[in-house]
């Protein structure tokens, strides 16, 4: 009986310990364009702007981030060139922007966007060689379209124009 | 009889020839004398006025693209089409300087708020009197001149609603200038929209990049994909070309050049002296020309007349290089004499040229007392056409240059501030420096090491409080630095 009790306690302890690393990994089940911070082995990358995917009228976005020193970031900007509303076909808009984070532990990039869906992909390579990535979707619309969208949202609150 | 007539004819021809030859040798043409009294003087006066309007131009022009948000807005410092933009701005500003607008003192925050809309900011040289800027609009006695002593910046909102802003001698000396009868003019809006479609260096305010740095609206560049040319220059004056030197020096002495002594110094410099040194011109091996004249007792506080005298002098003795602008004005005294020192800068390929301070501060300087030029200093370098040289290279990312030079900056900067700095983390040190950054811009830096085939590389000029640094744009290394007086 005592032996069964001890084995049971060990099993419960083991199950409890497995939960901890799973709980720390808060990227599970979250869409990649909502993740703000990733870290691994003491290195981190955190997006400051844009905090999440957004809709805007600006064709230029200032992206900013923090990261561990000597982290290499490659920023790729894509634009959805698909004519069909329900389909996506992203093409690279221009050459990627390569940044190596220095003593300030932060970086910025001013990226030009086009009307429609734009995807900004952050490809992260830490000093220890491990890699990660985060993306943001920026939907550039003109003022009239946004006004119409807001009216539609007010009239039909469940309507969403974003197709994943 | 025929013989008599032919003798008379020959004699007449000889007399006429004598008169003509004597006139060419000794006397000016009577036609020219009549012209000087009227048209010629008018022409030279027009040249001086045109020259004045050309040199009184902005040192920098900053364009705001009008994101309407202090965090999101971005800017650029123009390096092309500077003249055309300035001309466009002049057509808008002319009415403010000729009418009776309302002048309202405002705070710095109002100015910053106006600057985040689509606008053009014109920054002029140091100690620019309002009289000088107003003279560009053919008006030297108007309400703006009566109320504002000096003008450092003028901000013109692109959506012309009859308001401009003027920054005076200090950051707290700001005025809103309001006209009530204005016409709609969207020319600046179109200009800014067209510029946005081109490639340019994007600048963002420091406070929009760092939450920890509030209230510092100095714009800094964050382009990663910027390229700029390196260029070769040579001095416009070549001390080895004695014939050209002689012709150049003659203009300073005009008819008295026959009485001028020429001295060759062991350093390679050539000096032309008139009399016992009443007038002299010295040209050194680097092509620096220095003129001095004893002018006696003469004073004037008429800054406009003094500037005209300076411009007239320079125009008659070599002229201004392309892209010249008035950079600094200083009231000076020499014994009993009162006058002004006008310092000029110039641009090459749209970027200002800065020099090794140990050798020269400004490339063109004129000291004027009354309407007499006492000294004139000129170091003009012109771009050389070097075939087969790969001139364009990628410029380093500006924040990376600050990170690269943090050790040097913290030493120099913390010494001047009297703070230890040694116990702070690098990130904190850089933030401390960024809080005090006052100006950043791309320039060409001339180390003045060679008279010919001198390489000018694009450099980031950074002003942090009283210190100015020049960092090589390609490598990020510190090229020069000095403390302002």
Coordinates of C-alpha atoms in Angstrom, one line a residue:
Chain A
X1 CA 0.0 0.0 0.0
X2 CA 2.8 2.4 1.0
X3 CA 4.6 1.4 -2.2
X4 CA 1.5 2.3 -4.3
X5 CA 1.1 5.5 -2.4
X6 CA 4.7 6.5 -3.1
X7 CA 4.5 5.6 -6.8
X8 CA 1.3 7.5 -7.1
X9 CA 2.9 10.6 -5.5
X10 CA 5.8 10.3 -7.9
X11 CA 3.5 10.0 -10.9
X12 CA 1.6 13.1 -9.8
X13 CA 4.8 15.1 -9.3
X14 CA 6.0 14.1 -12.7
X15 CA 2.8 15.1 -14.3
X16 CA 2.9 18.4 -12.4
X17 CA 6.5 19.1 -13.6
X18 CA 5.7 18.5 -17.2
X19 CA 3.1 21.2 -17.0
X20 CA 5.6 23.9 -16.1
X21 CA 7.5 24.1 -19.4
X22 CA 4.2 23.8 -21.3
X23 CA 2.8 26.7 -19.3
X24 CA 5.9 28.9 -19.9
X25 CA 5.6 28.4 -23.7
X26 CA 2.8 30.9 -24.2
X27 CA 3.1 30.8 -28.0
X28 CA 1.2 27.6 -28.1
X29 CA -2.2 28.0 -29.8
X30 CA -1.6 31.7 -30.3
X31 CA -1.7 33.0 -33.9
X32 CA 1.9 34.1 -34.9
X33 CA 0.7 37.6 -35.7
X34 CA -0.4 38.2 -32.1
X35 CA 2.9 37.0 -30.5
X36 CA 4.8 39.9 -29.1
X37 CA 7.8 38.2 -27.4
X38 CA 9.8 35.0 -28.0
X39 CA 12.7 33.8 -26.1
X40 CA 15.0 30.8 -26.0
X41 CA 18.0 29.9 -23.9
X42 CA 18.3 33.4 -22.3
X43 CA 17.9 35.3 -25.6
X44 CA 14.8 37.2 -26.5
X45 CA 13.0 39.1 -29.2
X46 CA 10.1 41.4 -28.6
X47 CA 8.1 43.5 -31.0
X48 CA 7.2 47.0 -29.7
X49 CA 5.5 48.3 -32.8
X50 CA 3.1 47.3 -34.3
X51 CA 1.8 45.6 -31.2
X52 CA -0.5 43.4 -33.2
X53 CA -1.8 43.2 -36.8
X54 CA -3.6 46.4 -37.7
X55 CA -5.6 48.3 -40.3
X56 CA -4.3 51.7 -41.3
X57 CA -4.3 54.4 -44.0
X58 CA -0.5 54.9 -43.7
X59 CA 1.6 53.5 -46.5
X60 CA 4.7 53.7 -44.3
X61 CA 5.1 51.9 -41.0
X62 CA 7.8 52.3 -38.4
X63 CA 8.4 48.9 -36.8
X64 CA 10.4 48.8 -33.6
X65 CA 11.6 45.9 -31.5
X66 CA 13.9 44.9 -28.7
X67 CA 16.2 41.9 -28.8
X68 CA 19.3 40.5 -27.1
X69 CA 22.6 42.0 -28.3
X70 CA 24.1 40.4 -31.4
X71 CA 20.8 39.0 -32.6
X72 CA 20.4 39.1 -36.3
X73 CA 17.0 40.2 -37.6
X74 CA 15.8 39.9 -41.2
X75 CA 12.7 41.8 -42.0
X76 CA 10.8 40.7 -45.1
X77 CA 7.8 42.7 -46.3
X78 CA 5.2 40.9 -48.5
X79 CA 2.2 42.2 -50.3
X80 CA -0.9 40.1 -51.1
X81 CA -1.1 40.4 -54.9
X82 CA -4.1 38.0 -55.2
X83 CA -7.1 39.5 -57.0
X84 CA -9.5 37.0 -55.5
X85 CA -10.8 38.1 -52.1
X86 CA -10.6 34.7 -50.4
X87 CA -7.2 33.8 -51.6
X88 CA -3.7 35.0 -50.6
X89 CA -0.7 35.2 -52.7
X90 CA 2.1 37.1 -51.0
X91 CA 5.1 38.4 -53.0
X92 CA 8.2 40.0 -51.6
X93 CA 7.9 43.8 -52.1
X94 CA 11.6 44.6 -51.9
X95 CA 14.9 43.4 -50.6
X96 CA 14.9 42.2 -47.0
X97 CA 16.2 44.5 -44.3
X98 CA 19.0 43.0 -42.3
X99 CA 19.7 44.4 -38.8
X100 CA 22.2 43.2 -36.1
X101 CA 21.1 44.4 -32.7
X102 CA 23.8 46.2 -30.8
X103 CA 24.3 47.6 -27.3
X104 CA 21.0 49.5 -27.3
X105 CA 19.2 46.1 -27.6
X106 CA 16.6 47.6 -29.9
X107 CA 16.1 48.3 -33.6
X108 CA 13.8 50.0 -36.0
X109 CA 12.9 49.9 -39.6
X110 CA 10.8 52.2 -41.7
X111 CA 8.9 50.0 -44.1
X112 CA 6.9 51.0 -47.2
X113 CA 3.6 49.3 -47.7
X114 CA 1.0 49.0 -50.5
X115 CA -2.7 49.2 -50.4
X116 CA -4.2 45.9 -49.3
X117 CA -2.8 43.2 -47.1
X118 CA 0.9 43.5 -46.2
X119 CA 2.8 40.9 -44.2
X120 CA 5.9 41.8 -42.3
X121 CA 7.9 38.8 -41.3
X122 CA 10.7 39.0 -38.7
X123 CA 13.2 36.2 -39.1
X124 CA 15.2 36.1 -35.9
X125 CA 18.6 34.4 -35.4
X126 CA 20.0 34.5 -31.9
X127 CA 23.7 34.6 -31.1
X128 CA 23.6 30.9 -30.1
X129 CA 22.4 30.0 -33.5
X130 CA 18.8 29.2 -32.7
X131 CA 16.1 30.8 -34.8
X132 CA 12.5 32.1 -34.5
X133 CA 10.0 34.2 -36.4
X134 CA 7.1 36.5 -35.8
X135 CA 4.8 38.2 -38.3
X136 CA 2.5 41.1 -38.5
X137 CA -0.3 41.7 -41.0
X138 CA -0.9 45.4 -41.9
X139 CA -4.0 46.0 -43.9
X140 CA -3.6 49.4 -45.7
X141 CA -6.9 50.9 -46.7
X142 CA -7.9 54.3 -47.8
X143 CA -10.0 56.5 -45.6
X144 CA -13.3 55.8 -47.4
X145 CA -12.8 52.0 -47.0
X146 CA -12.1 52.3 -43.3
X147 CA -15.1 54.5 -42.8
X148 CA -17.3 51.9 -44.6
X149 CA -15.7 49.1 -42.6
X150 CA -16.5 50.9 -39.3
X151 CA -20.1 51.4 -40.4
X152 CA -20.4 47.8 -41.3
X153 CA -19.0 46.8 -37.9
X154 CA -21.5 49.0 -36.2
X155 CA -24.4 47.7 -38.2
X156 CA -23.3 44.0 -38.1
X157 CA -21.0 43.5 -35.1
X158 CA -20.1 39.9 -36.1
X159 CA -18.7 40.8 -39.5
X160 CA -14.9 40.4 -40.0
X161 CA -13.1 41.3 -43.1
X162 CA -10.0 39.3 -42.3
X163 CA -9.7 35.9 -43.9
X164 CA -7.1 33.6 -42.3
Chain B
X1 CA 47.2 120.4 -105.2
X2 CA 46.7 116.6 -105.0
X3 CA 49.9 116.3 -103.2
X4 CA 48.7 118.7 -100.5
X5 CA 45.4 116.9 -100.1
X6 CA 47.2 113.5 -99.7
X7 CA 49.5 115.1 -97.1
X8 CA 46.5 116.5 -95.2
X9 CA 44.9 113.1 -95.4
X10 CA 47.9 111.2 -94.0
X11 CA 48.4 113.8 -91.3
X12 CA 44.7 113.5 -90.3
X13 CA 45.0 109.7 -90.1
X14 CA 48.1 109.9 -88.0
X15 CA 46.5 112.4 -85.6
X16 CA 43.4 110.2 -85.2
X17 CA 45.5 107.1 -84.6
X18 CA 47.5 108.9 -81.9
X19 CA 44.4 110.0 -80.2
X20 CA 43.0 106.4 -80.2
X21 CA 46.2 104.9 -79.0
X22 CA 46.7 107.5 -76.2
X23 CA 43.1 106.9 -75.1
X24 CA 43.5 103.2 -74.9
X25 CA 46.7 103.6 -72.9
X26 CA 45.8 106.4 -70.4
X27 CA 42.1 107.2 -70.4
X28 CA 38.9 105.2 -70.2
X29 CA 36.5 105.4 -73.1
X30 CA 34.2 108.4 -72.8
X31 CA 31.3 106.1 -73.7
X32 CA 32.1 104.0 -70.7
X33 CA 32.3 107.1 -68.5
X34 CA 28.7 108.0 -69.5
X35 CA 27.6 104.4 -68.9
X36 CA 29.0 104.3 -65.4
X37 CA 26.8 107.2 -64.4
X38 CA 23.6 105.3 -65.3
X39 CA 23.3 101.8 -66.6
X40 CA 26.6 100.2 -65.6
X41 CA 26.0 101.2 -61.9
X42 CA 22.5 100.0 -62.1
X43 CA 23.7 96.7 -63.5
X44 CA 26.3 96.1 -60.8
X45 CA 23.8 97.1 -58.1
X46 CA 21.3 94.5 -59.5
X47 CA 24.1 91.9 -59.5
X48 CA 24.7 92.6 -55.8
X49 CA 21.0 92.4 -55.0
X50 CA 20.8 89.1 -56.9
X51 CA 23.9 87.9 -55.1
X52 CA 22.4 88.8 -51.8
X53 CA 19.1 87.0 -52.5
X54 CA 21.1 83.9 -53.6
X55 CA 23.3 83.6 -50.5
X56 CA 20.6 84.4 -48.0
X57 CA 19.0 81.0 -48.3
X58 CA 18.3 78.2 -45.8
X59 CA 21.1 76.2 -44.4
X60 CA 18.8 73.1 -44.3
X61 CA 15.2 72.4 -45.5
X62 CA 13.3 69.8 -43.5
X63 CA 10.2 68.3 -45.0
X64 CA 7.5 66.8 -42.7
X65 CA 5.3 64.2 -44.4
X66 CA 2.4 64.8 -42.1
X67 CA 1.4 61.6 -40.5
X68 CA -0.3 63.8 -37.9
X69 CA 1.0 61.8 -35.0
X70 CA 4.1 62.6 -33.0
X71 CA 5.0 58.9 -32.9
X72 CA 4.4 58.1 -36.5
X73 CA 5.4 61.2 -38.4
X74 CA 8.6 61.1 -40.4
X75 CA 10.8 63.7 -42.1
X76 CA 13.6 64.2 -44.5
X77 CA 16.3 66.8 -44.9
X78 CA 16.4 67.9 -48.6
X79 CA 19.6 67.2 -50.5
X80 CA 18.2 67.9 -54.0
X81 CA 16.0 70.5 -55.6
X82 CA 16.9 72.8 -52.7
X83 CA 16.7 76.0 -54.8
X84 CA 13.4 75.2 -56.4
X85 CA 11.8 74.4 -53.0
X86 CA 13.2 77.6 -51.5
X87 CA 11.9 79.6 -54.5
X88 CA 8.5 78.1 -54.0
X89 CA 8.5 79.0 -50.3
X90 CA 9.6 82.5 -51.1
X91 CA 6.4 83.1 -53.1
X92 CA 4.4 82.1 -50.0
X93 CA 6.5 84.1 -47.5
X94 CA 6.6 87.3 -49.6
X95 CA 3.2 88.4 -48.4
X96 CA 4.0 87.8 -44.8
X97 CA 7.0 90.1 -45.0
X98 CA 5.2 92.8 -47.0
X99 CA 1.9 93.0 -45.2
X100 CA 0.8 93.7 -41.6
X101 CA 0.2 90.2 -40.2
X102 CA -0.7 89.4 -36.7
X103 CA 2.3 88.3 -34.6
X104 CA 1.5 86.1 -31.6
X105 CA 4.1 84.6 -29.3
X106 CA 3.5 80.8 -28.9
X107 CA 5.1 78.0 -26.9
X108 CA 7.4 75.2 -28.2
X109 CA 4.6 72.7 -28.0
X110 CA 2.5 74.6 -30.4
X111 CA 5.4 74.7 -32.9
X112 CA 6.0 70.9 -32.5
X113 CA 2.3 70.2 -33.1
X114 CA 2.3 72.3 -36.3
X115 CA 5.4 70.5 -37.4
X116 CA 3.8 67.1 -37.4
X117 CA 1.4 68.1 -40.2
X118 CA 2.6 68.3 -43.8
X119 CA 5.0 71.3 -43.7
X120 CA 8.4 72.7 -44.7
X121 CA 10.8 74.0 -42.1
X122 CA 13.5 76.3 -43.3
X123 CA 16.6 76.6 -41.0
X124 CA 18.9 79.6 -41.6
X125 CA 22.5 80.2 -40.5
X126 CA 23.5 81.5 -37.0
X127 CA 22.7 85.0 -35.8
X128 CA 20.6 85.8 -38.9
X129 CA 19.0 89.2 -38.4
X130 CA 15.4 89.4 -39.5
X131 CA 16.4 92.4 -41.6
X132 CA 18.6 90.2 -43.8
X133 CA 15.9 87.6 -44.4
X134 CA 13.4 90.2 -45.0
X135 CA 15.6 91.8 -47.6
X136 CA 15.1 88.7 -49.8
X137 CA 11.5 89.9 -50.2
X138 CA 12.6 93.5 -51.0
X139 CA 11.3 94.7 -47.7
X140 CA 13.5 95.7 -44.8
X141 CA 11.1 97.7 -42.7
X142 CA 8.0 95.7 -41.9
X143 CA 6.0 94.4 -39.0
X144 CA 8.0 91.1 -38.7
X145 CA 11.4 93.0 -38.6
X146 CA 10.0 95.5 -36.0
X147 CA 8.9 92.7 -33.7
X148 CA 11.4 89.9 -34.3
X149 CA 15.1 90.5 -34.0
X150 CA 16.6 87.3 -35.4
X151 CA 15.2 84.4 -37.4
X152 CA 16.6 80.9 -37.0
X153 CA 13.7 78.9 -38.5
X154 CA 10.6 79.4 -40.5
X155 CA 7.9 76.7 -40.5
X156 CA 5.4 76.8 -43.4
X157 CA 2.4 74.4 -43.1
X158 CA 1.7 73.0 -46.5
X159 CA -2.0 73.5 -46.2
X160 CA -1.8 77.2 -46.5
X161 CA -4.2 78.7 -44.0
X162 CA -2.5 82.0 -43.6
X163 CA -0.2 80.9 -40.8
X164 CA 3.5 80.4 -40.6
X165 CA 5.8 80.1 -37.5
X166 CA 9.1 81.8 -36.9
X167 CA 11.7 80.6 -34.4
X168 CA 13.8 83.5 -33.2
X169 CA 17.2 83.4 -31.5
X170 CA 16.3 80.8 -29.0
X171 CA 14.0 77.7 -28.8
X172 CA 11.6 79.6 -26.6
X173 CA 11.4 82.6 -28.9
X174 CA 8.6 81.4 -31.2
X175 CA 5.9 83.4 -33.0
X176 CA 2.8 82.5 -35.0
X177 CA 2.4 84.9 -37.9
X178 CA -1.1 85.1 -39.1
X179 CA -2.5 86.7 -42.3
X180 CA -6.2 87.1 -42.7
X181 CA -6.4 87.6 -46.5
X182 CA -4.7 84.6 -48.0
X183 CA -5.4 82.6 -51.1
X184 CA -5.6 78.8 -51.2
X185 CA -2.2 77.4 -52.3
X186 CA -1.6 73.7 -52.4
X187 CA 1.7 73.8 -54.2
X188 CA 3.6 72.7 -51.2
X189 CA 1.2 69.8 -50.6
X190 CA 1.8 68.6 -54.2
X191 CA 5.6 69.0 -53.8
X192 CA 5.6 66.9 -50.6
X193 CA 3.4 64.2 -52.1
X194 CA 5.8 63.9 -55.1
X195 CA 8.8 63.8 -52.8
X196 CA 7.2 60.9 -50.9
X197 CA 7.3 58.8 -54.0
X198 CA 11.1 59.2 -54.4
X199 CA 14.0 57.7 -52.5
X200 CA 15.1 59.7 -49.5
X201 CA 16.6 59.4 -46.0
X202 CA 13.8 59.0 -43.5
X203 CA 14.2 60.8 -40.1
X204 CA 12.2 60.2 -37.0
X205 CA 12.1 62.2 -33.8
X206 CA 14.2 60.7 -31.0
X207 CA 11.2 60.7 -28.7
X208 CA 9.2 58.6 -31.1
X209 CA 12.0 55.9 -31.1
X210 CA 12.7 55.8 -27.4
X211 CA 9.9 56.0 -24.8
X212 CA 12.5 56.9 -22.2
X213 CA 13.5 60.0 -24.1
X214 CA 10.6 62.5 -23.9
X215 CA 10.5 66.0 -25.2
X216 CA 13.4 65.6 -27.6
X217 CA 12.1 66.1 -31.1
X218 CA 15.4 66.1 -32.8
X219 CA 15.1 64.0 -35.9
X220 CA 17.5 61.1 -36.5
X221 CA 17.8 58.8 -39.5
X222 CA 17.0 55.1 -39.4
X223 CA 17.5 54.1 -43.0
X224 CA 19.2 50.8 -43.6
X225 CA 19.3 50.8 -47.3
X226 CA 20.9 54.2 -47.9
X227 CA 23.8 54.8 -50.3
X228 CA 25.8 57.9 -50.9
X229 CA 28.6 58.9 -53.1
X230 CA 32.1 59.7 -52.2
X231 CA 33.7 62.4 -54.3
X232 CA 37.1 63.7 -55.1
X233 CA 37.7 67.5 -54.9
X234 CA 40.5 69.9 -55.7
X235 CA 41.1 73.5 -54.6
X236 CA 39.8 76.0 -57.1
X237 CA 43.0 78.0 -56.6
X238 CA 46.2 76.1 -57.7
X239 CA 49.3 77.7 -56.2
X240 CA 51.5 76.0 -58.8
X241 CA 49.7 77.7 -61.7
X242 CA 51.6 81.0 -61.5
X243 CA 49.9 82.5 -64.5
X244 CA 46.4 81.8 -63.2
X245 CA 47.4 83.1 -59.7
X246 CA 48.7 86.3 -61.1
X247 CA 45.5 86.9 -63.1
X248 CA 43.5 86.1 -59.9
X249 CA 45.6 88.5 -57.8
X250 CA 45.4 91.3 -60.3
X251 CA 41.7 91.7 -59.6
X252 CA 42.4 92.6 -56.0
X253 CA 44.9 95.3 -57.0
X254 CA 43.4 96.5 -60.3
X255 CA 45.5 99.3 -61.8
X256 CA 48.1 99.2 -59.0
X257 CA 49.4 95.7 -59.8
X258 CA 52.5 97.1 -61.4
X259 CA 53.6 98.3 -58.0
X260 CA 52.9 94.9 -56.3
X261 CA 55.8 92.8 -55.0
X262 CA 55.6 89.0 -55.2
X263 CA 57.1 86.9 -52.5
X264 CA 57.5 83.1 -52.5
X265 CA 57.6 81.6 -49.0
X266 CA 59.5 78.4 -48.2
X267 CA 56.1 76.8 -47.3
X268 CA 55.1 77.1 -51.0
X269 CA 52.7 80.0 -50.4
X270 CA 52.8 83.0 -52.7
X271 CA 52.2 86.5 -51.3
X272 CA 51.4 89.7 -53.3
X273 CA 52.0 92.9 -51.4
X274 CA 51.2 96.4 -52.4
X275 CA 53.2 99.2 -50.9
X276 CA 54.3 98.6 -47.3
X277 CA 51.5 96.0 -46.8
X278 CA 48.5 98.3 -47.2
X279 CA 47.0 95.5 -49.2
X280 CA 48.1 91.9 -49.5
X281 CA 47.0 88.6 -51.0
X282 CA 48.4 85.3 -49.7
X283 CA 47.7 82.0 -51.4
X284 CA 49.1 78.9 -49.6
X285 CA 49.9 75.5 -50.9
X286 CA 46.4 74.2 -50.1
X287 CA 44.7 76.8 -52.2
X288 CA 43.6 79.0 -49.3
X289 CA 43.4 82.7 -50.4
X290 CA 43.7 85.4 -47.8
X291 CA 43.3 89.1 -48.6
X292 CA 44.0 91.9 -46.1
X293 CA 43.7 95.7 -46.5
X294 CA 44.3 98.6 -44.2
X295 CA 41.1 100.6 -44.3
X296 CA 41.6 103.3 -41.6
X297 CA 38.9 104.4 -39.3
X298 CA 35.5 103.4 -40.5
X299 CA 32.4 101.9 -38.8
X300 CA 28.9 101.0 -39.6
X301 CA 26.0 99.1 -38.0
X302 CA 24.1 98.9 -41.3
X303 CA 24.2 95.1 -41.7
X304 CA 22.5 95.2 -45.1
X305 CA 24.9 97.6 -46.6
X306 CA 27.8 95.7 -45.1
X307 CA 26.6 92.4 -46.6
X308 CA 26.2 94.1 -50.0
X309 CA 29.7 95.4 -49.8
X310 CA 30.9 91.8 -49.0
X311 CA 29.0 90.3 -51.8
X312 CA 30.1 92.9 -54.3
X313 CA 33.7 92.3 -53.3
X314 CA 33.4 88.5 -53.6
X315 CA 31.6 88.7 -56.9
X316 CA 34.4 90.9 -58.3
X317 CA 37.1 88.6 -57.0
X318 CA 36.3 85.1 -58.0
X319 CA 32.6 84.8 -57.1
X320 CA 30.7 82.3 -55.0
X321 CA 30.7 78.6 -55.6
X322 CA 27.4 76.9 -56.5
X323 CA 25.3 76.1 -53.5
X324 CA 26.6 78.9 -51.3
X325 CA 24.5 80.0 -48.3
X326 CA 25.1 82.5 -45.5
X327 CA 26.1 80.4 -42.5
X328 CA 27.1 82.8 -39.7
X329 CA 26.9 86.5 -39.0
X330 CA 28.9 88.2 -36.3
X331 CA 29.3 91.7 -35.2
X332 CA 33.0 92.5 -34.8
X333 CA 35.1 95.4 -33.5
X334 CA 38.7 96.3 -34.4
X335 CA 39.8 99.1 -32.1
X336 CA 37.4 101.9 -32.8
X337 CA 36.0 100.3 -35.9
X338 CA 32.7 98.4 -35.8
X339 CA 31.7 96.0 -38.5
X340 CA 30.5 92.5 -39.4
X341 CA 32.0 89.1 -40.3
X342 CA 30.0 87.2 -42.8
X343 CA 30.8 83.5 -43.1
X344 CA 29.5 81.4 -45.9
X345 CA 29.2 77.7 -46.5
X346 CA 28.5 75.7 -49.7
X347 CA 27.1 72.4 -50.7
X348 CA 28.4 69.7 -53.1
X349 CA 25.9 67.2 -54.5
X350 CA 23.3 68.7 -52.1
X351 CA 25.2 68.0 -48.9
X352 CA 27.0 70.8 -46.9
X353 CA 30.8 70.6 -46.8
X354 CA 32.3 70.7 -43.4
X355 CA 36.0 71.1 -42.7
X356 CA 38.7 70.0 -40.4
X357 CA 38.4 72.6 -37.7
X358 CA 42.1 72.7 -37.0
X359 CA 42.6 74.1 -40.4
X360 CA 39.5 76.2 -41.2
X361 CA 36.0 76.7 -39.8
X362 CA 34.2 78.3 -42.7
X363 CA 35.4 78.1 -46.3
X364 CA 34.4 81.8 -47.1
X365 CA 34.7 84.7 -44.7
X366 CA 34.5 88.4 -45.3
X367 CA 35.1 91.1 -42.6
X368 CA 33.5 94.4 -43.5
X369 CA 33.7 97.8 -41.8
X370 CA 31.4 100.3 -43.2
X371 CA 31.5 99.5 -46.9
X372 CA 35.1 98.5 -46.9
X373 CA 36.3 94.9 -46.9
X374 CA 39.2 94.5 -44.5
X375 CA 39.8 90.7 -44.8
X376 CA 38.6 88.0 -47.2
X377 CA 39.3 84.3 -46.7
X378 CA 38.4 81.8 -49.4
X379 CA 38.9 78.1 -49.6
X380 CA 36.7 76.8 -52.4
X381 CA 36.9 73.1 -53.4
X382 CA 35.3 71.8 -56.5
X383 CA 34.3 68.3 -57.4
X384 CA 36.6 66.4 -59.8
X385 CA 35.4 64.2 -62.6
X386 CA 37.1 60.9 -61.8
X387 CA 36.3 58.3 -64.4
X388 CA 36.2 54.7 -63.4
X389 CA 35.9 55.3 -59.7
X390 CA 33.1 53.4 -57.9
X391 CA 31.7 56.3 -55.9
X392 CA 28.5 55.1 -54.3
X393 CA 28.5 52.8 -51.2
X394 CA 26.1 51.8 -48.5
X395 CA 25.8 54.2 -45.5
X396 CA 25.9 52.6 -42.1
X397 CA 22.7 52.6 -40.1
X398 CA 22.9 55.6 -37.8
X399 CA 22.0 54.1 -34.4
X400 CA 24.6 51.5 -35.1
X401 CA 27.2 54.3 -35.4
X402 CA 26.3 55.6 -31.9
X403 CA 26.6 52.0 -30.5
X404 CA 29.9 51.5 -32.2
X405 CA 31.3 54.7 -30.7
X406 CA 29.8 54.5 -27.3
X407 CA 33.1 54.2 -25.5
X408 CA 34.4 57.4 -27.1
X409 CA 31.2 59.3 -26.7
X410 CA 30.7 58.4 -23.0
X411 CA 34.3 59.5 -22.2
X412 CA 34.0 62.8 -24.0
X413 CA 30.4 63.4 -23.1
X414 CA 30.5 62.4 -19.5
X415 CA 33.7 64.5 -18.9
X416 CA 31.9 67.6 -20.2
X417 CA 28.8 66.8 -18.1
X418 CA 30.9 65.9 -15.1
X419 CA 29.1 62.7 -14.6
X420 CA 30.9 59.4 -13.8
X421 CA 29.0 57.2 -16.3
X422 CA 31.1 54.3 -15.6
X423 CA 28.6 52.3 -13.6
X424 CA 25.7 52.6 -16.1
X425 CA 25.0 49.8 -18.6
X426 CA 25.7 50.6 -22.2
X427 CA 22.1 50.9 -23.0
X428 CA 21.6 53.5 -20.3
X429 CA 24.6 55.5 -21.4
X430 CA 23.4 55.6 -25.0
X431 CA 19.9 56.8 -23.8
X432 CA 21.5 59.5 -21.8
X433 CA 23.4 60.7 -24.8
X434 CA 20.4 60.5 -27.1
X435 CA 18.4 62.7 -24.7
X436 CA 20.8 65.5 -25.4
X437 CA 21.2 65.0 -29.2
X438 CA 20.4 68.3 -30.9
X439 CA 21.2 67.8 -34.6
X440 CA 22.0 65.0 -37.0
X441 CA 22.7 65.3 -40.7
X442 CA 24.7 64.0 -43.6
X443 CA 27.6 66.1 -44.7
X444 CA 30.8 65.8 -46.7
X445 CA 33.8 66.2 -44.5
X446 CA 37.0 67.7 -45.9
X447 CA 40.1 66.8 -43.9
X448 CA 42.1 69.2 -46.1
X449 CA 45.0 66.8 -46.4
X450 CA 45.6 67.3 -50.1
X451 CA 45.3 70.2 -52.5
X452 CA 44.2 67.9 -55.3
X453 CA 42.4 64.5 -55.5
X454 CA 41.2 64.9 -51.9
X455 CA 38.6 62.2 -51.1
X456 CA 35.4 63.4 -49.4
X457 CA 33.4 60.7 -47.8
X458 CA 29.8 61.3 -46.6
X459 CA 29.8 61.6 -42.8
X460 CA 27.1 61.9 -40.1
X461 CA 27.4 65.2 -38.3
X462 CA 26.1 64.8 -34.8
X463 CA 25.6 67.7 -32.3
X464 CA 25.3 66.7 -28.7
X465 CA 25.0 69.8 -26.5
X466 CA 28.3 71.7 -27.1
X467 CA 30.1 68.9 -28.9
X468 CA 30.1 68.2 -32.6
X469 CA 31.2 64.9 -34.0
X470 CA 31.7 63.6 -37.5
X471 CA 31.4 59.9 -38.1
X472 CA 32.5 58.2 -41.3
X473 CA 29.2 57.2 -43.0
X474 CA 30.7 54.0 -44.5
X475 CA 32.7 52.7 -41.5
X476 CA 31.2 54.5 -38.5
X477 CA 34.6 55.6 -37.3
X478 CA 35.0 58.9 -35.6
X479 CA 36.7 61.3 -38.1
X480 CA 36.7 64.5 -36.1
X481 CA 35.1 66.2 -33.1
X482 CA 35.3 69.5 -31.3
X483 CA 33.7 71.5 -28.6
X484 CA 31.8 74.7 -29.5
X485 CA 32.8 77.9 -27.7

